[in-house]
Amino acid sequence: MVNVVADVNRTDRRRYNSALRAEHADQTRASVVRAALAEFLARGYAGATVDRISERAGVSRPTVFAVGPKATLLKLARDRTIAGDDDARSIAQRPNFALIEAAPDAEQALRAFASISAGIVERFADLNEVLRQAAAIEPSVAEVWRASEQERLTAATSIIATVSAKGPLRDGLAAAEAADILWLLMAPDQYHRMTRDRGWPHEQWARWYADTMVRLLLP
């Protein structure tokens, strides 16, 4: 009986230690990604270095490389910026996304999406510029850029399907064309141009964003 209890205790300790190691690894990874994000925003992709990322994160160079090379770090920084935190759940799995499904009609569903999307674009616009510029010179980053553009189209297509199930689209507007229009409106460089280049406050842009979606997509 004693041996059985001892074995159970050892098993519990191993599980506990394993959980602690996994938690520490997750925290270290998150710290490296946050440091990479800060470095990319401060210096761009070409100017960012692993040395400065390791200094920002307070870890060694090998620890940074264990998370990934610069292109991977940029992709992970992109993912974190879009999510807004270190939560592993996708945007579609977040509680506020349920507001789109719960909306009683097409316009309210589209405006609910516009509100969520505006927050994402606000967070991501500056890093998207880093990603866009790096994609022009770095093939591995170009792959990240293409995937990012495709993910936005996939999201737009899904939203159009949800919205059109609640009410008709504008007369003569096919679902595929509506998804293309939404894909364009969602592009972070649109936000960057209007807020950084033209000086619009975020609130003004967000109102225009939602209103434009409704005008272009719905009757």
Coordinates of C-alpha atoms in Angstrom, one line a residue:
M1 CA 0.0 0.0 0.0
V2 CA 2.9 2.4 0.9
N3 CA 4.5 1.8 -2.5
V4 CA 1.3 2.5 -4.3
V5 CA 0.9 5.8 -2.4
A6 CA 4.5 6.7 -3.1
D7 CA 4.1 6.0 -6.8
V8 CA 1.0 8.2 -6.9
N9 CA 2.8 11.0 -5.2
R10 CA 5.7 10.7 -7.6
T11 CA 3.4 10.8 -10.5
D12 CA 1.6 13.8 -9.2
R13 CA 4.9 15.6 -8.6
R14 CA 6.0 14.8 -12.2
R15 CA 2.8 16.1 -13.6
Y16 CA 3.1 19.3 -11.4
N17 CA 6.7 19.9 -12.5
S18 CA 5.7 19.3 -16.1
A19 CA 2.9 21.8 -15.9
L20 CA 5.2 24.3 -14.3
R21 CA 7.8 23.9 -17.1
A22 CA 5.1 24.2 -19.8
E23 CA 3.8 27.4 -18.1
H24 CA 7.3 28.8 -17.9
A25 CA 7.9 28.0 -21.5
D26 CA 4.7 29.7 -22.5
Q27 CA 5.6 32.8 -20.5
T28 CA 9.1 32.9 -22.1
R29 CA 7.7 32.5 -25.6
A30 CA 5.1 35.3 -24.9
S31 CA 7.9 37.6 -23.6
V32 CA 10.0 37.0 -26.7
V33 CA 7.0 37.7 -29.0
R34 CA 6.2 40.9 -27.1
A35 CA 9.8 42.0 -27.3
A36 CA 10.0 41.2 -31.0
L37 CA 6.8 43.2 -31.6
A38 CA 8.3 46.3 -29.8
E39 CA 11.5 45.9 -31.8
F40 CA 9.8 45.6 -35.2
L41 CA 7.7 48.7 -34.4
A42 CA 10.7 50.7 -33.2
R43 CA 13.2 49.7 -36.0
G44 CA 11.3 48.0 -38.8
Y45 CA 12.1 44.5 -40.0
A46 CA 15.5 45.2 -41.5
G47 CA 16.7 47.2 -38.4
A48 CA 15.4 44.7 -35.8
T49 CA 18.1 42.4 -34.4
V50 CA 18.0 39.2 -32.3
D51 CA 20.4 40.8 -29.8
R52 CA 18.0 43.7 -29.1
I53 CA 15.0 41.3 -29.0
S54 CA 16.8 39.2 -26.4
E55 CA 17.7 42.3 -24.4
R56 CA 14.1 43.5 -24.4
A57 CA 12.8 40.1 -23.4
G58 CA 15.5 39.5 -20.8
V59 CA 16.5 36.2 -22.3
S60 CA 19.5 34.7 -24.2
R61 CA 19.9 34.7 -27.9
P62 CA 19.5 30.9 -28.1
T63 CA 16.1 31.3 -26.3
V64 CA 15.0 33.8 -29.0
F65 CA 16.1 31.5 -31.7
A66 CA 14.3 28.6 -30.0
V67 CA 11.1 30.6 -30.6
G68 CA 12.0 31.2 -34.2
P69 CA 14.0 33.3 -36.8
K70 CA 13.0 36.9 -37.5
A71 CA 10.4 36.0 -40.1
T72 CA 8.7 33.6 -37.6
L73 CA 8.9 36.2 -34.9
L74 CA 7.2 38.7 -37.2
K75 CA 4.4 36.3 -37.9
L76 CA 4.0 35.6 -34.2
A77 CA 4.0 39.3 -33.5
R78 CA 1.3 39.8 -36.1
D79 CA -0.8 37.1 -34.6
R80 CA -0.5 38.6 -31.1
T81 CA -1.3 42.1 -32.3
I82 CA -4.4 41.0 -34.1
A83 CA -5.6 39.0 -31.1
G84 CA -4.6 41.8 -28.7
D85 CA -3.3 39.4 -26.0
D86 CA -1.6 36.1 -25.5
D87 CA -4.9 34.1 -25.5
A88 CA -4.5 31.2 -27.9
R89 CA -8.2 31.4 -28.9
S90 CA -8.8 32.7 -32.4
I91 CA -10.7 36.0 -32.9
A92 CA -13.8 34.0 -34.0
Q93 CA -13.7 32.1 -30.7
R94 CA -13.8 35.3 -28.5
P95 CA -17.0 36.2 -26.6
N96 CA -17.5 39.5 -28.4
F97 CA -17.6 37.8 -31.8
A98 CA -20.9 36.1 -30.7
L99 CA -22.5 39.6 -31.0
I100 CA -22.4 39.2 -34.7
E101 CA -24.3 35.9 -34.7
A102 CA -26.7 37.3 -32.1
A103 CA -27.5 40.4 -34.1
P104 CA -31.2 40.5 -35.1
D105 CA -30.6 41.8 -38.7
A106 CA -28.0 42.2 -41.3
E107 CA -27.1 45.9 -40.5
Q108 CA -26.6 45.3 -36.8
A109 CA -24.5 42.2 -37.6
L110 CA -22.3 44.2 -40.0
R111 CA -22.0 47.0 -37.5
A112 CA -21.1 44.6 -34.7
F113 CA -18.3 43.2 -37.0
A114 CA -17.2 46.7 -37.9
S115 CA -16.7 47.5 -34.2
I116 CA -14.6 44.4 -33.5
S117 CA -12.7 44.8 -36.8
A118 CA -11.9 48.5 -36.1
G119 CA -10.2 47.5 -32.8
I120 CA -8.1 44.9 -34.6
V121 CA -7.1 47.3 -37.4
E122 CA -6.2 50.0 -34.9
R123 CA -3.8 47.6 -33.2
F124 CA -2.4 46.1 -36.3
A125 CA -2.0 49.0 -38.8
D126 CA 1.6 50.0 -37.8
L127 CA 2.9 46.4 -37.7
N128 CA 1.1 45.7 -41.0
E129 CA 3.3 48.5 -42.6
V130 CA 6.4 46.7 -41.3
L131 CA 5.1 43.4 -42.7
R132 CA 4.3 45.0 -46.1
Q133 CA 7.7 46.6 -46.5
A134 CA 9.6 43.5 -45.3
A135 CA 7.6 41.3 -47.7
A136 CA 9.0 43.3 -50.7
I137 CA 12.5 42.2 -49.8
E138 CA 12.3 39.0 -47.8
P139 CA 10.8 35.9 -49.4
S140 CA 10.0 34.2 -46.1
V141 CA 8.1 37.3 -45.0
A142 CA 6.4 37.5 -48.4
E143 CA 4.8 34.1 -47.5
V144 CA 3.5 35.6 -44.2
W145 CA 2.1 38.5 -46.1
R146 CA 0.3 36.3 -48.6
A147 CA -1.1 34.2 -45.8
S148 CA -2.3 37.4 -44.0
E149 CA -4.0 38.7 -47.1
Q150 CA -5.7 35.3 -47.6
E151 CA -6.8 35.1 -44.0
R152 CA -8.5 38.5 -44.3
L153 CA -10.4 37.3 -47.4
T154 CA -11.5 34.1 -45.6
A155 CA -12.7 36.3 -42.7
A156 CA -14.5 38.6 -45.1
T157 CA -16.2 35.7 -46.8
S158 CA -17.4 34.2 -43.5
I159 CA -18.8 37.6 -42.4
I160 CA -20.7 38.1 -45.6
A161 CA -22.2 34.6 -45.3
T162 CA -23.3 35.5 -41.7
V163 CA -24.7 38.9 -42.7
S164 CA -26.5 37.7 -45.8
A165 CA -28.2 35.0 -43.8
K166 CA -29.9 37.7 -41.8
G167 CA -31.0 39.9 -44.7
P168 CA -30.3 40.6 -48.4
L169 CA -27.2 42.2 -49.8
R170 CA -27.4 45.3 -52.0
D171 CA -29.3 44.6 -55.3
G172 CA -27.1 43.0 -57.8
L173 CA -24.2 42.4 -55.4
A174 CA -23.0 38.8 -55.4
A175 CA -21.6 37.3 -52.2
A176 CA -18.1 36.9 -53.7
E177 CA -18.0 40.5 -54.8
A178 CA -19.3 41.6 -51.4
A179 CA -16.5 39.6 -49.8
D180 CA -13.9 41.4 -52.0
I181 CA -15.3 44.8 -51.0
L182 CA -15.2 43.9 -47.3
W183 CA -11.7 42.5 -47.8
L184 CA -10.6 45.8 -49.2
L185 CA -12.3 47.9 -46.4
M186 CA -10.7 45.7 -43.8
A187 CA -7.1 46.3 -45.1
P188 CA -5.0 47.9 -42.4
D189 CA -3.3 50.2 -44.9
Q190 CA -6.6 52.0 -45.4
Y191 CA -6.7 52.8 -41.7
H192 CA -3.0 53.8 -41.7
R193 CA -3.6 56.2 -44.6
M194 CA -6.6 57.9 -43.1
T195 CA -5.3 58.2 -39.5
R196 CA -1.6 58.6 -40.0
D197 CA -1.5 60.4 -43.3
R198 CA -4.8 62.4 -43.1
G199 CA -4.9 62.8 -39.4
W200 CA -8.4 61.3 -38.8
P201 CA -9.0 60.4 -35.1
H202 CA -9.8 56.7 -34.6
E203 CA -13.4 57.4 -33.6
Q204 CA -14.0 59.3 -36.9
W205 CA -12.5 56.6 -38.9
A206 CA -14.5 53.9 -37.1
R207 CA -17.8 55.7 -37.8
W208 CA -16.8 56.0 -41.5
Y209 CA -15.8 52.4 -41.6
A210 CA -19.1 51.0 -40.3
D211 CA -21.2 53.4 -42.3
T212 CA -19.3 52.6 -45.5
M213 CA -19.7 48.9 -45.0
V214 CA -23.5 49.4 -44.6
R215 CA -23.7 51.7 -47.6
L216 CA -21.7 49.5 -50.0
L217 CA -23.0 46.1 -48.9
L218 CA -26.6 46.4 -47.9
P219 CA -29.8 47.7 -49.6

